[in-house]
Short mmCIF file of C-alpha atoms in Angstrom, two decimals:
data_model
loop_
_atom_site.label_atom_id
_atom_site.label_comp_id
_atom_site.label_asym_id
_atom_site.label_seq_id
_atom_site.Cartn_x
_atom_site.Cartn_y
_atom_site.Cartn_z
CA UNK V 21 103.81 131.14 100.37
CA UNK V 22 105.88 129.69 96.96
CA UNK V 23 107.67 132.21 94.03
CA UNK V 24 110.46 131.56 92.19
CA UNK V 25 113.32 131.53 94.80
CA UNK V 26 111.53 128.97 97.32
CA UNK V 27 109.41 129.61 100.13
CA UNK V 28 108.35 133.09 101.39
CA UNK V 29 107.79 134.14 104.87
CA UNK V 30 104.36 132.91 106.24
CA UNK V 31 101.96 135.67 107.03
CA UNK V 32 98.22 135.88 109.06
CA UNK V 33 95.68 136.79 106.77
CA UNK V 34 93.07 139.08 108.10
CA UNK V 35 90.20 138.83 106.28
CA UNK V 36 88.52 136.11 104.21
CA UNK V 37 87.38 136.56 100.24
CA UNK V 38 83.17 137.83 100.00
CA UNK V 39 80.81 135.20 98.68
CA UNK V 40 80.82 134.93 95.10
CA UNK V 41 83.84 136.96 94.55
CA UNK V 42 86.31 135.81 91.60
CA UNK V 43 89.39 135.69 93.21
CA UNK V 44 88.26 133.00 95.75
CA UNK V 45 87.77 129.83 93.23
CA UNK V 46 91.07 131.43 91.37
CA UNK V 47 93.04 131.24 94.84
CA UNK V 48 91.79 127.72 95.72
CA UNK V 49 92.89 126.24 92.31
CA UNK V 50 96.31 127.37 92.75
CA UNK V 51 96.51 125.99 96.08
CA UNK V 52 94.93 122.64 95.03
CA UNK V 53 97.21 122.36 91.31
CA UNK V 54 100.01 123.03 94.29
CA UNK V 55 99.11 120.44 96.68
CA UNK V 56 98.14 117.74 94.01
CA UNK V 57 101.36 118.16 92.47
CA UNK V 58 103.29 117.88 95.59
CA UNK V 59 101.13 114.61 96.49
CA UNK V 60 101.77 112.90 92.93
CA UNK V 61 104.34 110.07 92.41
CA UNK V 62 103.84 109.86 88.45
CA UNK V 63 102.56 106.28 88.49
CA UNK V 64 99.39 106.83 87.05
CA UNK V 65 97.68 105.04 84.61
CA UNK V 66 99.04 105.39 80.70
CA UNK V 67 96.83 107.00 78.56
CA UNK V 68 98.77 107.74 74.82
CA UNK V 69 102.26 107.05 75.92
CA UNK V 70 101.48 109.94 79.13
CA UNK V 71 100.93 108.97 82.74
CA UNK V 72 97.39 110.29 83.86
CA UNK V 73 97.36 110.95 87.66
CA UNK V 74 94.70 112.74 88.78
CA UNK V 75 92.33 115.09 87.67
CA UNK V 76 90.53 118.35 89.50
CA UNK V 77 87.69 120.64 88.48
CA UNK V 78 86.33 123.24 90.85
CA UNK V 79 86.69 121.20 94.04
CA UNK V 80 86.48 117.94 93.33
CA UNK V 81 89.70 115.55 92.49
CA UNK V 82 90.02 112.22 91.03
CA UNK V 83 92.84 109.97 91.88
CA UNK V 84 94.16 107.97 89.19
CA UNK V 85 95.90 104.43 90.22
CA UNK V 86 95.92 100.81 89.06
CA UNK V 87 95.60 99.26 92.92
CA UNK V 88 93.64 99.80 96.08
CA UNK V 89 97.03 100.05 97.89
CA UNK V 90 98.31 102.39 95.76
CA UNK V 91 95.03 104.77 95.70
CA UNK V 92 95.62 104.53 99.62
CA UNK V 93 99.17 105.95 99.51
CA UNK V 94 97.89 108.85 97.02
CA UNK V 95 95.22 109.70 99.37
CA UNK V 96 97.59 109.68 102.27
CA UNK V 97 99.54 111.73 100.92
CA UNK V 98 97.18 114.60 99.86
CA UNK V 99 95.72 114.24 102.51
CA UNK V 100 98.88 115.43 104.55
CA UNK V 101 99.62 117.97 101.73
CA UNK V 102 95.85 119.09 102.13
CA UNK V 103 95.98 119.57 105.72
CA UNK V 104 99.05 121.34 106.09
CA UNK V 105 97.66 124.22 103.75
CA UNK V 106 94.51 124.15 106.09
CA UNK V 107 92.42 122.07 103.35
CA UNK V 108 90.53 118.87 104.60
CA UNK V 109 88.91 115.93 102.59
CA UNK V 110 85.61 115.16 102.81
CA UNK V 111 85.80 111.63 104.05
CA UNK V 112 81.76 111.38 104.11
CA UNK V 113 81.78 113.07 99.71
CA UNK V 114 84.88 110.35 98.97
CA UNK V 115 84.11 107.43 96.82
CA UNK V 116 86.39 105.04 95.39
CA UNK V 117 85.38 103.47 91.71
CA UNK V 118 86.85 100.90 90.45
CA UNK V 119 87.27 100.11 86.32
CA UNK V 120 88.32 97.10 85.16
CA UNK V 121 89.75 97.49 81.64
CA UNK V 122 92.25 95.27 79.78
CA UNK V 123 93.29 98.30 77.50
CA UNK V 124 94.72 100.40 80.59
#
């Protein structure tokens, strides 16, 4: 667990959140945000003088890169950080989309 002064001691979770509980997606959003921040190297694609590396929506994450090798590196880092908190990447549902654009 993270707080202002660093990592807090680990603790066991005794119960789960109920199906449909508002707390579940909120907690997931916090965790996925931490995972992506730990995993990114600030080398995304340039848009309006900014660098965009990833996009999250619900339980989906899109990684943005300029090369296949860089995408592999980001994916491995994301997988390692996700597994450190008990989240798995579903390799069957994972997809790669290649976009060729001169303007990027």
